[in-house]
Coordinates of C-alpha atoms in Angstrom, one line a residue:
Chain A
X19 CA 0.0 0.0 0.0
X20 CA 1.4 3.4 -0.8
X21 CA 2.4 5.5 2.1
X22 CA -0.3 8.1 1.7
X23 CA -3.2 5.7 1.9
X24 CA -4.4 5.7 5.4
X25 CA -7.5 4.2 7.1
X26 CA -10.2 6.1 9.0
X27 CA -8.6 5.6 12.4
X28 CA -5.2 6.9 11.2
X29 CA -7.0 9.8 9.5
X30 CA -8.8 10.7 12.8
X31 CA -5.5 10.8 14.6
X32 CA -4.0 13.1 12.0
X33 CA -7.1 15.3 11.8
X34 CA -6.8 15.9 15.6
X35 CA -3.1 16.4 15.5
X36 CA -3.6 18.9 12.7
X37 CA -5.2 21.1 15.3
X38 CA -2.1 20.9 17.5
X39 CA 0.9 20.8 15.1
X40 CA 1.9 21.4 11.5
X41 CA 1.5 18.1 9.7
X42 CA 4.3 17.0 7.4
X43 CA 3.8 17.2 3.6
X44 CA 3.0 13.5 3.3
X45 CA 0.7 13.6 6.3
X46 CA -1.3 16.5 4.7
X47 CA -1.4 14.6 1.3
X48 CA -2.7 11.5 3.1
X49 CA -5.4 13.4 5.0
X50 CA -6.5 15.2 1.8
X51 CA -6.7 12.0 -0.3
X52 CA -8.5 10.2 2.5
X53 CA -11.1 12.9 2.9
X54 CA -11.7 13.0 -0.9
X55 CA -12.6 9.4 -0.8
X56 CA -14.3 9.1 2.6
X57 CA -17.4 11.2 3.4
X58 CA -17.7 10.1 7.1
X59 CA -14.1 11.4 7.7
X60 CA -15.1 14.7 6.1
X61 CA -17.9 14.8 8.7
X62 CA -15.4 14.1 11.5
X63 CA -13.2 16.9 10.3
X64 CA -16.2 19.3 10.5
X65 CA -17.1 18.1 13.9
X66 CA -13.6 18.7 15.3
X67 CA -13.6 22.2 13.8
X68 CA -17.1 22.9 15.4
X69 CA -15.9 21.8 18.8
X70 CA -12.8 24.0 18.6
X71 CA -14.8 27.0 17.4
X72 CA -17.4 26.5 20.2
X73 CA -14.8 26.2 22.9
X74 CA -12.8 29.2 21.8
X75 CA -15.8 31.5 21.5
X76 CA -15.7 34.0 24.3
X77 CA -19.1 35.5 23.7
X78 CA -22.1 35.0 25.9
X79 CA -25.0 33.7 23.8
X80 CA -28.0 35.9 23.3
X81 CA -30.5 33.8 25.2
X82 CA -30.8 36.5 27.9
X83 CA -32.7 39.4 26.5
X84 CA -33.5 41.3 29.7
X85 CA -30.4 43.6 30.2
X86 CA -31.3 44.2 33.9
X87 CA -31.4 40.5 34.6
X88 CA -27.8 40.1 33.6
X89 CA -26.3 42.9 35.7
X90 CA -24.5 41.9 38.8
X91 CA -26.4 43.1 41.8
X92 CA -24.7 46.1 43.4
X93 CA -24.0 44.4 46.7
X94 CA -22.4 41.5 44.8
X95 CA -20.2 43.9 42.8
X96 CA -19.1 45.6 46.0
X97 CA -18.4 42.3 47.7
X98 CA -16.3 41.1 44.8
X99 CA -14.3 44.4 44.7
X100 CA -13.6 44.2 48.4
X101 CA -12.5 40.6 48.0
X102 CA -10.1 41.5 45.2
X103 CA -8.7 44.3 47.2
X104 CA -8.2 42.0 50.2
X105 CA -6.4 39.3 48.1
X106 CA -4.2 42.0 46.5
X107 CA -3.2 43.5 49.8
X108 CA -2.5 40.1 51.2
X109 CA -0.3 39.2 48.2
X110 CA 1.6 42.5 48.7
X111 CA 2.2 41.8 52.3
X112 CA 3.8 38.4 51.6
Chain B
X27 CA -1.7 46.1 43.7
X28 CA 0.5 43.2 42.9
X29 CA 4.1 43.8 41.9
X30 CA 4.5 40.6 39.8
X31 CA 3.7 42.1 36.5
X32 CA 5.8 40.3 33.8
X33 CA 5.4 40.9 30.1
X34 CA 1.9 42.3 30.1
X35 CA 1.0 45.3 27.9
X36 CA 0.6 48.4 30.1
X37 CA -2.9 48.8 28.8
X38 CA -4.2 45.7 30.7
X39 CA -6.6 46.9 33.3
X40 CA -5.4 46.1 36.9
X41 CA -7.4 43.7 39.0
X42 CA -9.2 46.5 41.0
X43 CA -10.9 47.5 37.8
X44 CA -12.0 44.0 36.7
X45 CA -15.4 44.0 38.5
X46 CA -16.4 47.3 37.0
X47 CA -15.1 46.5 33.5
X48 CA -16.0 42.8 33.1
X49 CA -18.2 41.8 36.1
X50 CA -21.5 42.1 34.2
X51 CA -20.1 40.4 31.1
X52 CA -18.8 37.5 33.2
X53 CA -22.1 37.3 35.0
X54 CA -24.0 37.3 31.8
X55 CA -21.7 34.6 30.4
X56 CA -22.2 32.4 33.5
X57 CA -25.9 33.0 33.6
X58 CA -26.2 31.9 30.0
X59 CA -24.8 28.5 31.0
X60 CA -26.2 28.2 34.6
X61 CA -29.7 29.6 34.9
X62 CA -29.5 30.1 38.7
X63 CA -28.4 33.7 39.5
X64 CA -26.7 32.8 42.8
X65 CA -24.7 29.9 41.4
X66 CA -23.7 32.2 38.5
X67 CA -22.5 34.8 41.0
X68 CA -20.5 32.2 42.9
X69 CA -18.9 31.1 39.7
X70 CA -17.9 34.6 38.8
X71 CA -16.4 35.0 42.3
X72 CA -14.5 31.7 42.0
X73 CA -13.2 32.8 38.6
X74 CA -12.0 36.2 39.9
X75 CA -10.3 34.6 42.8
X76 CA -8.5 32.1 40.6
X77 CA -7.6 34.9 38.2
X78 CA -6.1 37.2 40.7
X79 CA -4.1 34.3 42.2
X80 CA -2.7 33.4 38.8
X81 CA -2.4 37.0 37.5
X82 CA 1.4 36.7 37.8
X83 CA 1.3 34.1 35.0
X84 CA -1.0 36.1 32.7
X85 CA 1.2 37.1 29.8
X86 CA -1.1 39.4 27.9
X87 CA -1.3 37.2 24.8
X88 CA -5.1 37.6 24.9
X89 CA -7.1 40.4 26.4
X90 CA -7.8 40.3 30.1
X91 CA -11.5 39.9 29.3
X92 CA -10.8 36.8 27.1
X93 CA -8.5 35.4 29.8
X94 CA -11.1 35.9 32.5
X95 CA -13.8 34.2 30.4
X96 CA -11.4 31.2 29.8
X97 CA -11.1 30.8 33.6
X98 CA -14.8 31.2 34.0
X99 CA -15.4 28.4 31.5
X100 CA -13.2 26.1 33.6
X101 CA -15.3 27.0 36.7
X102 CA -18.5 26.1 34.8
X103 CA -17.0 22.7 33.9
X104 CA -16.1 22.2 37.6
X105 CA -19.6 23.1 38.5
X106 CA -21.1 20.5 36.1
X107 CA -18.6 17.9 37.4
X108 CA -19.7 18.7 41.0
X109 CA -23.3 18.6 40.1
X110 CA -23.2 15.3 38.3
X111 CA -21.6 14.0 41.6
X112 CA -19.3 11.7 39.7
X113 CA -16.0 10.7 41.1
X114 CA -13.3 12.5 39.2
X115 CA -12.2 9.4 37.4
X116 CA -8.7 9.3 36.1
X117 CA -9.3 6.1 34.2
X118 CA -7.8 7.2 30.9
X119 CA -7.1 3.6 29.9
X120 CA -10.8 2.5 30.0
X121 CA -11.5 5.5 27.8
X122 CA -8.8 4.3 25.4
X123 CA -10.4 0.9 25.4
X124 CA -13.8 2.4 24.6
X125 CA -12.2 4.2 21.7
X126 CA -11.5 0.8 20.2
X127 CA -15.2 0.4 19.7
X128 CA -15.2 3.4 17.4
X129 CA -13.2 1.7 14.7
X130 CA -13.1 -2.0 13.6
X131 CA -9.9 -4.1 13.3
X132 CA -9.1 -2.7 9.9
X133 CA -9.4 0.9 11.2
X134 CA -12.7 1.7 9.6
X135 CA -15.7 3.3 11.4
X136 CA -18.0 0.9 13.3
X137 CA -20.6 3.7 13.6
X138 CA -20.2 6.5 11.1
X139 CA -20.2 10.0 12.4
X140 CA -23.4 11.9 11.7
X141 CA -23.5 15.3 10.0
X142 CA -24.3 17.9 12.7
X143 CA -27.0 20.1 11.3
X144 CA -26.4 23.3 13.2
X145 CA -27.7 26.7 12.6
X146 CA -25.0 29.0 14.0
X147 CA -27.4 31.9 13.9
X148 CA -29.8 30.2 16.1
X149 CA -29.1 31.2 19.7
X150 CA -31.2 28.3 21.0
X151 CA -29.2 25.7 19.1
X152 CA -25.9 27.3 20.2
X153 CA -27.1 27.2 23.8
X154 CA -28.1 23.6 23.6
X155 CA -24.9 22.6 22.0
X156 CA -22.8 24.4 24.6
X157 CA -24.8 22.9 27.5
X158 CA -24.1 19.4 26.2
X159 CA -20.4 20.3 25.5
X160 CA -19.8 21.4 29.1
X161 CA -21.6 18.3 30.4
X162 CA -19.6 16.0 28.2
X163 CA -16.4 17.8 29.2
X164 CA -17.3 17.3 32.9
X165 CA -17.6 13.5 32.3
X166 CA -14.3 12.7 30.8
X167 CA -11.3 11.8 33.0
X168 CA -10.0 14.9 34.8
X169 CA -6.5 14.7 33.2
X170 CA -8.0 14.7 29.7
X171 CA -10.4 17.5 30.5
X172 CA -7.5 19.5 32.0
X173 CA -5.3 19.3 28.9
X174 CA -8.2 19.9 26.6
X175 CA -9.2 23.1 28.5
X176 CA -5.6 24.3 28.5
X177 CA -5.6 23.9 24.7
X178 CA -9.1 25.1 23.8
X179 CA -10.1 27.5 26.5
X180 CA -6.7 29.0 27.4
X181 CA -5.5 28.5 23.8
X182 CA -2.1 27.4 25.0
X183 CA 0.3 25.8 22.5
X184 CA 1.1 22.1 23.0
X185 CA 4.7 23.1 23.8
X186 CA 3.5 25.3 26.7
X187 CA 1.1 22.6 27.9
X188 CA 3.9 20.0 27.9
X189 CA 6.0 22.3 30.0
X190 CA 3.2 23.0 32.5
X191 CA 2.2 19.3 32.8
X192 CA 5.6 17.8 32.4
X193 CA 4.6 15.5 29.6
X194 CA 6.0 14.8 26.1
X195 CA 4.6 16.5 23.1
X196 CA 3.5 13.2 21.5
X197 CA 1.8 12.3 24.8
X198 CA -0.1 15.6 24.6
X199 CA -1.3 14.9 21.1
X200 CA -2.6 11.4 22.1
X201 CA -4.4 12.9 25.1
X202 CA -6.0 15.7 23.1
X203 CA -7.0 13.1 20.5
X204 CA -8.7 11.0 23.1
X205 CA -10.5 14.0 24.6
X206 CA -11.8 15.2 21.3
X207 CA -13.0 11.8 20.1
X208 CA -14.8 11.3 23.3
X209 CA -16.4 14.7 23.2
X210 CA -17.6 14.3 19.6
X211 CA -19.1 10.9 20.4
X212 CA -20.7 12.3 23.6
X213 CA -22.1 15.3 21.7
X214 CA -23.4 13.1 19.0
X215 CA -25.3 10.8 21.3
X216 CA -26.6 13.4 23.8
X217 CA -27.1 16.6 21.8
X218 CA -28.5 15.1 18.6
X219 CA -30.8 12.7 20.5
X220 CA -32.1 15.5 22.6
X221 CA -32.7 17.6 19.5
X222 CA -34.9 14.9 18.0

């Protein structure tokens, strides 16, 4: 078998590693050829991309429409500020 | 304030301004995941405490806001883990064995992955998806969840992760692979089934 023909399991490993390191030329060729021939592995590739995009999104979703409902109550804000001040002072002292 | 300020841009707001600048945003983020206001407030507090304690290691590669949200996401996963009351299993090997069920002996899919029909503009679908994602993440062995969160929430490179966790780079790729494959399979069985 030629070196760029890989099976689905090997493809899944490379598809994941592609998110963490630059694949070698032959690895990229293997992934590309495999995906051309294998629709389920194209789906896997999309799923891995969706998971990454979802995890990296730093936006709150828009399910809360009442702006007042998503404001920290004043007493909580004040308590948090006091707490931060306390920890900072404590750190400085040490 | 703290004196341990390494390579951060001077424009980064100091901790005493975080609540005013990002408090409501963090609260809103937490509330969009956890519907109970008091729990959401507790999670914001936990995230702020964790942030101020690790501020010395914040390098300013992302904005303070993005960094705070990354910490908050970890607290949300912790919350789900506590709520599900599962022992924090570290059984990475049994997960590896369950992965063998994904592919047959010749390395082909036993159960083919399904196309995820998502509508990114639908807030409802996004919300459902993220709910299941956090739950799935809270169900995988802690070691795998930790490395996955470092990579995807904190956006650390694998080289940085290896340094932090004292593991080899190839080991980190294997762990990330297992975490992702487990998550995708968990999302597929829980999210898609719920959506039916």
